[in-house]
Amino acid sequence: MATTTNQQGHQSDVGVFASEVDEMKERITDKLQRRQDERVAKLEEIKTQRESATGKQENADYFRSNFTKEKAAIENRLAAVSNNVDKSALTDLFDELVTDVQKLLKFVTESTLSLTSYQIRKFQDEVYSLYADVEAKRNELIPKKKFAFKGRQKKSDKPKQVDKPKAVVEEVDGPAKIPKDLLKFQCGFVDLSDSDMTLKSDEIQAKDVGLTSLNSCTVKLFGSPNAIHMNNLKNCKVFSGPVPGSIFVDNCQDCTIVVSCQQLRVHHTTATQFYLHVTSRAIIEDTSGVGFAPYNWSYEGQEEDFQTSQLDRSRNSWDDVDDFNWLASDKASPNWSIIPPEKRVASW
Amino acid sequence: MGLLTILKKMKQKEKEVRLLMLGLDNAGKTTILKKFNGEDISTISPTLGFNIKTLEHRGFKLNVWDVGGQKSLRSYWRNYFESTDGLIWVVDSADRRRLLDCKQELHSLLLEERLAGATLLVFANKQDLPGSLPADDIRQTLELDDIKTHHWLIIGCSAVTGDNLLQGIDWLVSDIASRIFTMD
């Protein structure tokens, strides 16, 4: 009995619930529908607003036509650039062009949503090639200053620092003007042939030494420069005390280089012999036919120089050379070799 | 919008920052990384490939990628661009001859779309050398003032003495944090 009543009571409860649930369902569906309508309306509104604002649809076609237009405009301006404008105006003009190309690239980036990845790639490539064109033309019309040394450079930085505020003022109107002697080495030799040169410790101590375009010369650096940059040497002999930094050898042929350093970096060099003390590693890149042997030059005061440069005399990996063009580790690079002991020069 | 929020939250939880360190060869990239991590810097060889270090700094986890700067490696730089939060450009302030090369490489990097959102920190390294150019001259030579697309800062530093390394990284991290993480 009791069970039945309970059941009945329950049933009636269920009935009440069911109707309530139905009602609720309706209410919620209504609400959802209303919301959906509102949202659609709002989207419509935003869309029409946007369309009326730009007057055009933001889609791929719109992008393409605008892109083509902008690109053509830049190309036309680039074609119109000629040499009869004066130099500073020309630089300005190119700067403007570059800014516009960058804007174009930004435009592509911003429109990625409406483009396929193929299109993005394609448009980007177009922008990059346009940029390359601008740069090529710039290089043609405003040739980069040819880099050259004029004997030894000033020995102290002080006068330059006095001049500095002036340089900043000049810089305000126009693209950065690089002071002419800023990009030169402080000491070294350039454009010489058939001569013997030496530099003493106090002249090169902790400085960057540049040796450029020498032919059949012998250079002796008695001391400890911070770095040595050798460029375009032919048939030269170079000797140096301990270098705590790097030695660069670039574009050299038929040279003998007797140096001690932390790192040796050799590029575009052929048929050159190194007598080397290197505490970390020597590397070669785009280089062939180079030989290595241990460092065997000595001079008075060398021991002191080793101490001040803090170059470790006990660690020398002259025979451990990394070839950046030869990444196979199981086979030795054919570009360098160890000079056999009997072929080494015993003393200088 | 939704995705960005999720990404932000994910990053915030880990406070992880990806930094890419580039520059010409011999700029001192590996030395900076090792010095910052308190390792021995006297045995560093030219980087053949790359180094990765994860550093804890001010509650952030910094994933620093140091990629070799030799010419033959530069074409691989692009492989490291993805999801970079900060770009550290290292300059050898004493190597005057290659500053123009340095400028060109930097400006071509800044055109990279995948680096578009990255903050740029320029380290004018090797300030301990008497022949080095001050950071201000490097700023002019590299035409940094023309950079409008990235947040940037140039700071003179020395990887050998450790001067200013921390200040540079601090600025970089706080700039990235203010962009990516909602500040607490």
Coordinates of C-alpha atoms in Angstrom, one line a residue:
Chain A
M1 CA 0.0 0.0 0.0
A2 CA 2.5 2.4 1.2
T3 CA 4.5 1.7 -1.9
T4 CA 1.6 2.4 -4.2
T5 CA 0.9 5.7 -2.7
N6 CA 4.4 6.6 -2.9
Q7 CA 4.5 5.6 -6.5
Q8 CA 1.4 7.7 -7.2
G9 CA 2.9 10.6 -5.4
H10 CA 6.0 10.2 -7.4
Q11 CA 4.1 9.9 -10.7
S12 CA 2.4 13.2 -10.1
D13 CA 5.7 14.7 -9.2
V14 CA 7.1 13.5 -12.4
G15 CA 4.1 15.0 -14.2
V16 CA 4.8 18.4 -12.7
F17 CA 8.4 18.1 -13.5
A18 CA 7.7 17.1 -17.1
S19 CA 5.6 20.2 -17.7
E20 CA 8.1 22.4 -16.0
V21 CA 10.9 20.9 -18.0
D22 CA 8.9 21.5 -21.2
E23 CA 8.3 25.0 -20.3
M24 CA 11.9 25.6 -19.4
K25 CA 13.0 24.0 -22.6
E26 CA 10.8 26.3 -24.5
R27 CA 12.1 29.3 -22.6
I28 CA 15.7 28.4 -23.2
T29 CA 15.2 27.6 -26.9
D30 CA 13.5 31.0 -27.2
K31 CA 16.3 32.6 -25.4
L32 CA 18.9 30.9 -27.5
Q33 CA 17.1 31.7 -30.7
R34 CA 16.8 35.3 -29.6
R35 CA 20.5 35.4 -28.8
Q36 CA 21.4 33.8 -32.1
D37 CA 19.2 36.4 -33.9
E38 CA 20.9 39.1 -32.1
R39 CA 24.3 37.8 -32.9
V40 CA 23.5 37.4 -36.6
A41 CA 22.1 40.9 -36.6
K42 CA 25.2 42.2 -34.9
L43 CA 27.5 40.4 -37.3
E44 CA 25.5 41.8 -40.2
E45 CA 25.8 45.2 -38.8
I46 CA 29.6 44.9 -38.3
K47 CA 29.9 43.6 -41.8
T48 CA 27.9 46.3 -43.4
Q49 CA 29.8 48.9 -41.3
R50 CA 33.1 47.5 -42.4
E51 CA 32.1 47.3 -46.0
S52 CA 30.8 50.9 -46.0
A53 CA 33.9 52.0 -44.2
T54 CA 36.3 50.5 -46.7
G55 CA 33.9 50.5 -49.5
K56 CA 35.3 47.1 -50.5
Q57 CA 35.2 43.6 -49.3
E58 CA 38.2 42.4 -47.5
N59 CA 38.9 39.3 -49.5
A60 CA 41.6 37.9 -51.6
D61 CA 40.5 39.8 -54.8
Y62 CA 40.6 43.0 -53.0
F63 CA 44.0 42.2 -51.6
R64 CA 45.4 41.1 -54.9
S65 CA 44.2 44.2 -56.7
N66 CA 45.6 46.5 -54.0
F67 CA 48.8 44.6 -53.8
T68 CA 49.4 44.8 -57.5
K69 CA 48.6 48.5 -57.5
E70 CA 51.0 49.2 -54.7
K71 CA 53.7 47.0 -56.2
A72 CA 53.4 48.6 -59.6
A73 CA 53.6 52.1 -58.0
I74 CA 56.8 51.2 -56.3
E75 CA 58.2 49.6 -59.4
N76 CA 57.4 52.7 -61.4
R77 CA 59.1 55.0 -58.9
L78 CA 62.1 52.7 -58.8
A79 CA 62.3 52.8 -62.6
A80 CA 62.1 56.6 -62.5
V81 CA 65.0 57.0 -60.1
S82 CA 68.0 58.2 -62.0
N83 CA 71.4 59.5 -61.3
N84 CA 70.7 63.2 -62.0
V85 CA 69.3 63.9 -58.5
D86 CA 71.8 64.8 -55.9
K87 CA 73.2 62.3 -53.6
S88 CA 71.3 63.1 -50.3
A89 CA 68.0 63.3 -52.2
L90 CA 68.8 60.0 -53.7
T91 CA 69.5 58.4 -50.4
D92 CA 66.2 59.8 -49.1
L93 CA 64.4 58.5 -52.1
F94 CA 65.7 55.0 -51.6
D95 CA 64.9 55.1 -47.9
E96 CA 61.3 56.0 -48.9
L97 CA 61.2 53.1 -51.3
V98 CA 62.5 50.7 -48.7
T99 CA 59.9 51.9 -46.2
D100 CA 57.2 51.4 -48.8
V101 CA 58.4 47.9 -49.6
Q102 CA 58.3 47.2 -45.9
K103 CA 54.7 48.5 -45.7
L104 CA 53.8 46.3 -48.6
L105 CA 55.2 43.3 -46.7
K106 CA 53.3 44.3 -43.6
F107 CA 50.1 44.5 -45.7
V108 CA 50.8 40.9 -46.9
T109 CA 51.3 39.8 -43.3
E110 CA 48.1 41.5 -42.1
S111 CA 46.1 39.9 -44.8
T112 CA 47.2 36.4 -44.2
L113 CA 43.8 35.5 -42.9
S114 CA 42.1 35.9 -46.2
L115 CA 44.9 34.2 -48.2
T116 CA 45.9 30.7 -48.8
S117 CA 49.4 29.7 -47.8
Y118 CA 50.5 29.4 -51.4
Q119 CA 49.3 32.9 -52.0
I120 CA 51.1 34.2 -48.9
R121 CA 54.3 32.6 -50.1
K122 CA 53.9 33.9 -53.6
F123 CA 53.2 37.5 -52.5
Q124 CA 56.0 37.4 -50.0
D125 CA 58.4 36.3 -52.7
E126 CA 57.3 39.1 -54.8
V127 CA 58.0 41.6 -52.1
Y128 CA 61.4 40.1 -51.4
S129 CA 62.4 40.3 -55.1
L130 CA 61.1 43.9 -55.2
Y131 CA 63.3 44.6 -52.1
A132 CA 66.2 43.0 -53.9
D133 CA 65.6 45.2 -56.9
V134 CA 65.5 48.4 -54.8
E135 CA 68.8 47.4 -53.1
A136 CA 70.4 46.5 -56.4
K137 CA 69.5 49.9 -57.8
R138 CA 70.7 51.6 -54.7
N139 CA 74.0 49.8 -54.9
E140 CA 74.3 50.8 -58.5
L141 CA 73.5 54.5 -58.0
I142 CA 75.1 55.0 -54.6
P143 CA 78.1 52.7 -54.7
K144 CA 79.4 51.7 -51.3
K145 CA 82.5 53.5 -50.3
K146 CA 85.5 51.5 -51.2
F147 CA 87.2 50.4 -48.0
A148 CA 90.9 51.3 -47.7
F149 CA 93.5 52.0 -45.0
K150 CA 95.8 54.9 -44.8
G151 CA 98.8 53.6 -43.0
R152 CA 98.5 53.8 -39.2
Q153 CA 95.5 55.2 -37.7
K154 CA 95.2 57.5 -34.7
K155 CA 96.3 55.9 -31.6
S156 CA 93.7 57.2 -29.2
D157 CA 89.9 57.4 -29.2
K158 CA 89.7 60.7 -27.4
P159 CA 89.4 63.2 -30.3
K160 CA 86.7 61.1 -31.8
Q161 CA 84.7 61.2 -28.7
V162 CA 84.9 65.0 -28.6
D163 CA 83.5 65.1 -32.1
K164 CA 80.7 62.8 -31.4
P165 CA 77.9 65.2 -30.4
K166 CA 78.4 67.0 -33.7
A167 CA 77.9 63.8 -35.6
V168 CA 74.7 63.2 -33.8
V169 CA 73.4 66.6 -34.8
E170 CA 74.3 66.0 -38.4
E171 CA 72.5 62.8 -38.3
V172 CA 69.2 64.4 -37.5
D173 CA 68.6 65.6 -41.0
G174 CA 69.1 62.7 -43.3
P175 CA 70.1 59.1 -43.1
A176 CA 73.0 58.2 -40.8
K177 CA 76.3 59.5 -42.1
I178 CA 79.0 57.2 -41.0
P179 CA 82.2 59.1 -40.1
K180 CA 84.8 58.1 -42.7
D181 CA 87.5 56.9 -40.5
L182 CA 85.2 55.0 -38.1
L183 CA 85.3 51.8 -40.1
K184 CA 89.0 51.5 -40.3
F185 CA 91.5 49.6 -38.2
Q186 CA 93.5 51.6 -35.7
C187 CA 96.8 50.1 -36.8
G188 CA 98.2 48.0 -39.6
F189 CA 99.4 48.1 -43.2
V190 CA 97.7 48.4 -46.5
D191 CA 98.6 48.3 -50.2
L192 CA 102.3 47.5 -49.9
S193 CA 104.6 45.2 -51.8
D194 CA 108.1 43.8 -51.4
S195 CA 108.7 45.3 -47.9
D196 CA 109.4 44.2 -44.4
M197 CA 107.4 45.7 -41.6
T198 CA 107.4 45.4 -37.9
L199 CA 105.1 46.7 -35.1
K200 CA 106.2 46.9 -31.5
S201 CA 104.4 45.8 -28.4
D202 CA 103.2 49.2 -27.4
E203 CA 101.8 50.0 -30.8
I204 CA 99.6 47.0 -31.0
Q205 CA 98.8 46.0 -27.4
A206 CA 95.1 45.0 -27.1
K207 CA 94.3 46.6 -30.5
D208 CA 92.8 45.1 -33.7
V209 CA 95.5 45.0 -36.3
G210 CA 94.6 45.0 -40.0
L211 CA 96.8 43.8 -42.8
T212 CA 95.2 44.4 -46.2
S213 CA 96.3 44.0 -49.8
L214 CA 100.0 43.2 -49.3
N215 CA 102.2 41.5 -51.8
S216 CA 105.4 39.7 -51.0
C217 CA 105.8 41.3 -47.7
T218 CA 107.1 40.1 -44.3
V219 CA 105.2 41.4 -41.3
K220 CA 106.4 40.9 -37.7
L221 CA 104.2 41.8 -34.8
F222 CA 106.3 41.7 -31.6
G223 CA 103.6 41.8 -29.1
S224 CA 100.0 41.0 -28.2
P225 CA 97.3 42.6 -30.3
N226 CA 93.7 41.7 -29.5
A227 CA 92.9 40.5 -33.0
I228 CA 94.5 40.4 -36.4
H229 CA 92.6 40.7 -39.6
M230 CA 94.5 39.6 -42.8
N231 CA 92.9 40.4 -46.0
N232 CA 94.0 39.8 -49.6
L233 CA 97.6 38.9 -48.9
K234 CA 99.8 37.3 -51.6
N235 CA 103.1 35.5 -51.0
C236 CA 103.5 37.1 -47.5
K237 CA 105.0 36.0 -44.2
V238 CA 103.2 37.1 -41.1
F239 CA 104.5 36.5 -37.5
S240 CA 102.7 37.5 -34.3
G241 CA 103.0 37.1 -30.6
P242 CA 100.1 35.8 -28.5
V243 CA 96.6 37.0 -29.5
P244 CA 94.0 36.6 -26.8
G245 CA 91.2 36.9 -29.4
S246 CA 90.8 35.8 -33.0
I247 CA 92.9 35.9 -36.1
F248 CA 91.1 36.3 -39.4
V249 CA 92.6 35.2 -42.6
D250 CA 90.6 36.1 -45.6
N251 CA 91.5 35.9 -49.3
C252 CA 95.1 34.9 -48.9
Q253 CA 97.3 32.9 -51.2
D254 CA 100.8 31.4 -50.9
C255 CA 101.4 32.8 -47.5
T256 CA 103.2 31.6 -44.4
I257 CA 101.4 32.6 -41.2
V258 CA 103.1 32.0 -37.8
V259 CA 100.8 33.0 -35.0
S260 CA 99.4 32.1 -31.6
C261 CA 95.9 32.9 -30.7
Q262 CA 92.7 31.7 -29.1
Q263 CA 90.8 31.2 -32.3
L264 CA 91.9 31.1 -36.0
R265 CA 89.3 31.7 -38.6
V266 CA 90.4 31.1 -42.2
H267 CA 88.2 32.0 -45.2
H268 CA 88.7 31.9 -49.0
T269 CA 92.4 31.0 -48.7
T270 CA 94.6 28.7 -50.7
A271 CA 98.1 27.3 -50.6
T272 CA 99.0 28.7 -47.2
Q273 CA 101.1 27.3 -44.4
F274 CA 100.2 27.9 -40.8
Y275 CA 102.6 27.5 -37.9
L276 CA 100.0 27.7 -35.2
H277 CA 99.4 27.8 -31.5
V278 CA 95.7 27.9 -30.9
T279 CA 94.0 27.3 -27.5
S280 CA 90.5 26.6 -28.7
R281 CA 90.1 25.7 -32.4
A282 CA 91.1 26.7 -35.9
I283 CA 88.3 26.7 -38.5
I284 CA 88.5 27.0 -42.3
E285 CA 85.7 27.9 -44.6
D286 CA 85.8 28.0 -48.5
T287 CA 89.5 27.2 -48.2
S288 CA 91.7 24.5 -49.6
G289 CA 95.3 23.4 -49.7
V290 CA 96.3 24.7 -46.3
G291 CA 98.9 23.0 -44.1
F292 CA 99.3 23.2 -40.3
A293 CA 102.3 22.8 -38.0
P294 CA 103.0 23.9 -34.5
Y295 CA 104.0 27.4 -33.6
N296 CA 107.7 27.9 -33.6
W297 CA 108.5 31.6 -33.6
S298 CA 110.1 33.2 -30.6
Y299 CA 111.3 36.7 -29.8
E300 CA 112.5 38.6 -26.8
G301 CA 109.8 39.3 -24.3
Q302 CA 107.5 36.7 -25.7
E303 CA 107.0 35.0 -22.4
E304 CA 105.8 38.2 -20.8
D305 CA 103.4 38.7 -23.7
F306 CA 102.0 35.2 -23.2
Q307 CA 101.4 36.1 -19.5
T308 CA 99.6 39.4 -20.2
S309 CA 97.5 37.8 -22.9
Q310 CA 96.6 34.9 -20.6
L311 CA 97.0 32.6 -23.5
D312 CA 97.5 29.1 -22.2
R313 CA 100.9 27.8 -23.5
S314 CA 100.2 24.3 -22.5
R315 CA 97.1 23.9 -24.6
N316 CA 97.6 23.8 -28.4
S317 CA 95.2 22.2 -30.8
W318 CA 97.0 23.2 -33.9
D319 CA 96.1 19.8 -35.5
D320 CA 92.4 19.9 -34.7
V321 CA 90.8 22.0 -37.5
D322 CA 87.1 22.4 -38.2
D323 CA 86.2 22.7 -41.9
F324 CA 82.8 24.3 -42.2
N325 CA 82.5 23.0 -45.7
W326 CA 83.2 19.4 -44.6
L327 CA 80.7 18.3 -42.1
A328 CA 81.2 14.5 -42.4
S329 CA 82.8 13.4 -39.2
D330 CA 83.9 9.9 -40.3
K331 CA 86.1 11.2 -43.1
A332 CA 88.9 13.8 -42.8
S333 CA 88.5 17.0 -44.8
P334 CA 90.6 17.1 -48.0
N335 CA 91.0 20.8 -47.7
W336 CA 93.7 20.9 -45.0
S337 CA 96.6 18.7 -43.9
I338 CA 99.3 18.5 -41.4
I339 CA 102.7 19.5 -42.7
P340 CA 105.0 16.5 -42.3
P341 CA 107.8 17.2 -39.8
E342 CA 110.6 17.0 -42.4
K343 CA 109.0 19.7 -44.5
R344 CA 108.5 22.2 -41.7
V345 CA 110.7 25.2 -41.4
A346 CA 112.7 24.7 -38.3
S347 CA 113.4 28.3 -37.4
W348 CA 112.7 31.8 -38.8
Chain B
M1 CA 41.1 35.8 -29.9
G2 CA 40.3 32.7 -28.0
L3 CA 43.4 30.9 -29.2
L4 CA 45.6 33.9 -28.3
T5 CA 44.1 33.8 -24.7
I6 CA 44.9 30.1 -24.4
L7 CA 48.4 30.6 -25.7
K8 CA 49.0 33.5 -23.3
K9 CA 47.8 31.5 -20.4
M10 CA 50.0 28.5 -21.4
K11 CA 53.0 30.7 -21.7
Q12 CA 52.2 32.5 -18.4
K13 CA 52.1 29.3 -16.6
E14 CA 55.5 28.3 -17.6
K15 CA 56.9 31.9 -18.0
E16 CA 59.0 30.5 -20.8
V17 CA 60.8 32.8 -23.2
R18 CA 62.6 31.8 -26.4
L19 CA 65.6 34.0 -27.3
L20 CA 67.6 33.7 -30.5
M21 CA 71.2 35.0 -30.5
L22 CA 72.6 35.8 -33.8
G23 CA 75.5 37.9 -35.2
L24 CA 78.5 37.7 -37.5
D25 CA 81.2 35.2 -36.7
N26 CA 83.5 36.2 -33.9
A27 CA 81.0 38.6 -32.4
G28 CA 81.1 36.7 -29.1
K29 CA 77.7 35.0 -29.0
T30 CA 78.8 31.8 -27.4
T31 CA 81.0 33.8 -24.9
I32 CA 78.0 35.8 -23.9
L33 CA 75.9 32.7 -23.4
K34 CA 78.6 30.9 -21.4
K35 CA 79.5 34.0 -19.3
F36 CA 75.8 34.5 -18.5
N37 CA 75.6 30.9 -17.4
G38 CA 78.8 31.2 -15.4
E39 CA 80.9 28.8 -17.4
D40 CA 84.5 28.9 -18.5
I41 CA 85.0 31.1 -21.5
S42 CA 88.6 30.6 -22.3
T43 CA 88.2 27.4 -24.4
I44 CA 85.4 28.5 -26.7
S45 CA 85.8 27.4 -30.3
P46 CA 84.0 28.9 -33.3
T47 CA 80.5 27.4 -33.2
L48 CA 80.0 24.7 -35.7
G49 CA 76.2 24.4 -35.5
F50 CA 74.4 25.8 -32.4
N51 CA 74.2 25.8 -28.6
I52 CA 71.0 25.8 -26.6
K53 CA 70.9 26.7 -22.9
T54 CA 68.0 27.0 -20.6
L55 CA 68.6 29.6 -18.0
E56 CA 66.5 30.6 -15.0
H57 CA 66.4 34.3 -14.7
R58 CA 64.0 36.4 -12.5
G59 CA 61.4 33.7 -12.5
F60 CA 61.5 33.2 -16.2
K61 CA 62.8 30.2 -18.1
L62 CA 65.0 31.5 -20.9
N63 CA 65.6 29.2 -23.8
V64 CA 68.6 30.7 -25.5
W65 CA 69.6 29.5 -28.9
D66 CA 73.1 30.5 -30.0
V67 CA 73.6 29.8 -33.7
G68 CA 77.0 29.9 -35.4
G69 CA 77.7 33.0 -37.4
Q70 CA 80.1 31.8 -40.1
K71 CA 79.0 32.6 -43.6
S72 CA 78.2 29.0 -44.4
L73 CA 75.9 28.8 -41.4
R74 CA 74.0 32.0 -42.0
S75 CA 71.6 30.4 -44.5
Y76 CA 70.5 28.0 -41.7
W77 CA 69.5 30.9 -39.4
R78 CA 66.1 30.8 -40.8
N79 CA 65.5 27.4 -39.3
Y80 CA 65.6 28.9 -35.8
F81 CA 63.2 31.8 -36.4
E82 CA 59.9 30.1 -35.4
S83 CA 58.3 31.3 -32.3
T84 CA 61.2 33.5 -31.2
D85 CA 60.2 36.0 -28.5
G86 CA 63.4 38.0 -28.5
L87 CA 66.3 38.4 -30.9
I88 CA 69.8 39.2 -29.5
W89 CA 72.0 40.6 -32.1
V90 CA 75.7 40.6 -31.1
V91 CA 78.2 43.0 -32.6
D92 CA 82.0 42.9 -32.3
S93 CA 82.5 46.6 -31.6
A94 CA 86.2 46.3 -32.4
D95 CA 85.7 44.8 -35.9
R96 CA 85.2 48.1 -37.7
R97 CA 85.8 46.6 -41.1
R98 CA 82.7 44.3 -41.1
L99 CA 80.2 46.7 -39.4
L100 CA 78.6 47.3 -42.8
D101 CA 78.2 43.6 -43.3
C102 CA 76.8 43.4 -39.9
K103 CA 74.3 46.1 -40.7
Q104 CA 73.1 44.3 -43.8
E105 CA 72.6 41.0 -42.1
L106 CA 70.7 42.6 -39.3
H107 CA 68.4 44.6 -41.5
S108 CA 67.6 41.6 -43.7
L109 CA 66.7 39.6 -40.6
L110 CA 64.3 42.3 -39.5
L111 CA 62.4 41.8 -42.7
E112 CA 61.7 38.2 -41.7
E113 CA 58.0 37.7 -41.1
R114 CA 58.6 35.1 -38.5
L115 CA 60.6 37.5 -36.4
A116 CA 58.0 40.2 -36.8
G117 CA 56.9 40.0 -33.2
A118 CA 60.3 39.7 -31.6
T119 CA 62.0 42.3 -29.4
L120 CA 65.5 43.2 -30.6
L121 CA 68.4 43.6 -28.2
V122 CA 71.7 44.7 -29.7
F123 CA 74.8 43.9 -27.7
A124 CA 77.7 46.1 -28.7
N125 CA 80.2 43.5 -27.4
K126 CA 83.9 43.8 -26.6
Q127 CA 83.6 47.2 -24.9
D128 CA 86.6 46.2 -22.8
L129 CA 88.9 46.6 -25.7
P130 CA 90.6 50.0 -26.2
G131 CA 89.9 50.0 -29.9
S132 CA 86.2 49.3 -29.7
L133 CA 83.5 51.7 -30.9
P134 CA 81.1 53.0 -28.3
A135 CA 77.5 51.8 -28.5
D136 CA 76.4 55.1 -29.8
D137 CA 78.6 54.9 -32.9
I138 CA 77.4 51.4 -33.5
R139 CA 73.8 52.6 -33.2
Q140 CA 74.5 55.1 -36.0
T141 CA 76.5 52.8 -38.2
L142 CA 73.8 50.0 -38.0
E143 CA 71.1 52.6 -38.6
L144 CA 69.1 51.3 -35.7
D145 CA 67.1 54.5 -35.5
D146 CA 65.4 53.5 -38.8
I147 CA 63.9 50.4 -37.1
K148 CA 60.3 51.1 -36.6
T149 CA 59.0 47.5 -36.8
H150 CA 60.5 46.1 -33.6
H151 CA 61.1 47.3 -30.0
W152 CA 64.9 47.6 -29.8
L153 CA 67.7 48.6 -27.5
I154 CA 71.4 48.8 -27.9
I155 CA 73.7 48.4 -25.0
G156 CA 77.5 48.3 -24.8
C157 CA 78.7 45.2 -23.0
S158 CA 81.7 42.9 -22.5
A159 CA 81.3 39.2 -22.5
V160 CA 84.8 38.8 -21.0
T161 CA 84.2 41.0 -18.0
G162 CA 80.4 40.4 -17.9
D163 CA 79.6 44.1 -17.9
N164 CA 76.0 45.0 -18.8
L165 CA 75.1 41.5 -19.8
L166 CA 72.5 41.3 -17.0
Q167 CA 71.1 44.8 -17.8
G168 CA 70.6 43.9 -21.4
I169 CA 68.9 40.6 -20.7
D170 CA 66.8 42.3 -17.9
W171 CA 65.5 44.8 -20.4
L172 CA 64.8 42.1 -23.0
V173 CA 62.9 39.9 -20.6
S174 CA 60.8 42.7 -19.2
D175 CA 59.9 44.0 -22.7
I176 CA 58.9 40.5 -23.8
A177 CA 57.0 40.0 -20.6
S178 CA 55.0 43.2 -21.0
R179 CA 54.0 42.0 -24.4
I180 CA 53.3 38.3 -23.8
F181 CA 52.4 37.9 -20.2
T182 CA 49.8 39.8 -18.5
M183 CA 51.7 41.7 -15.8
D184 CA 50.8 40.7 -12.3

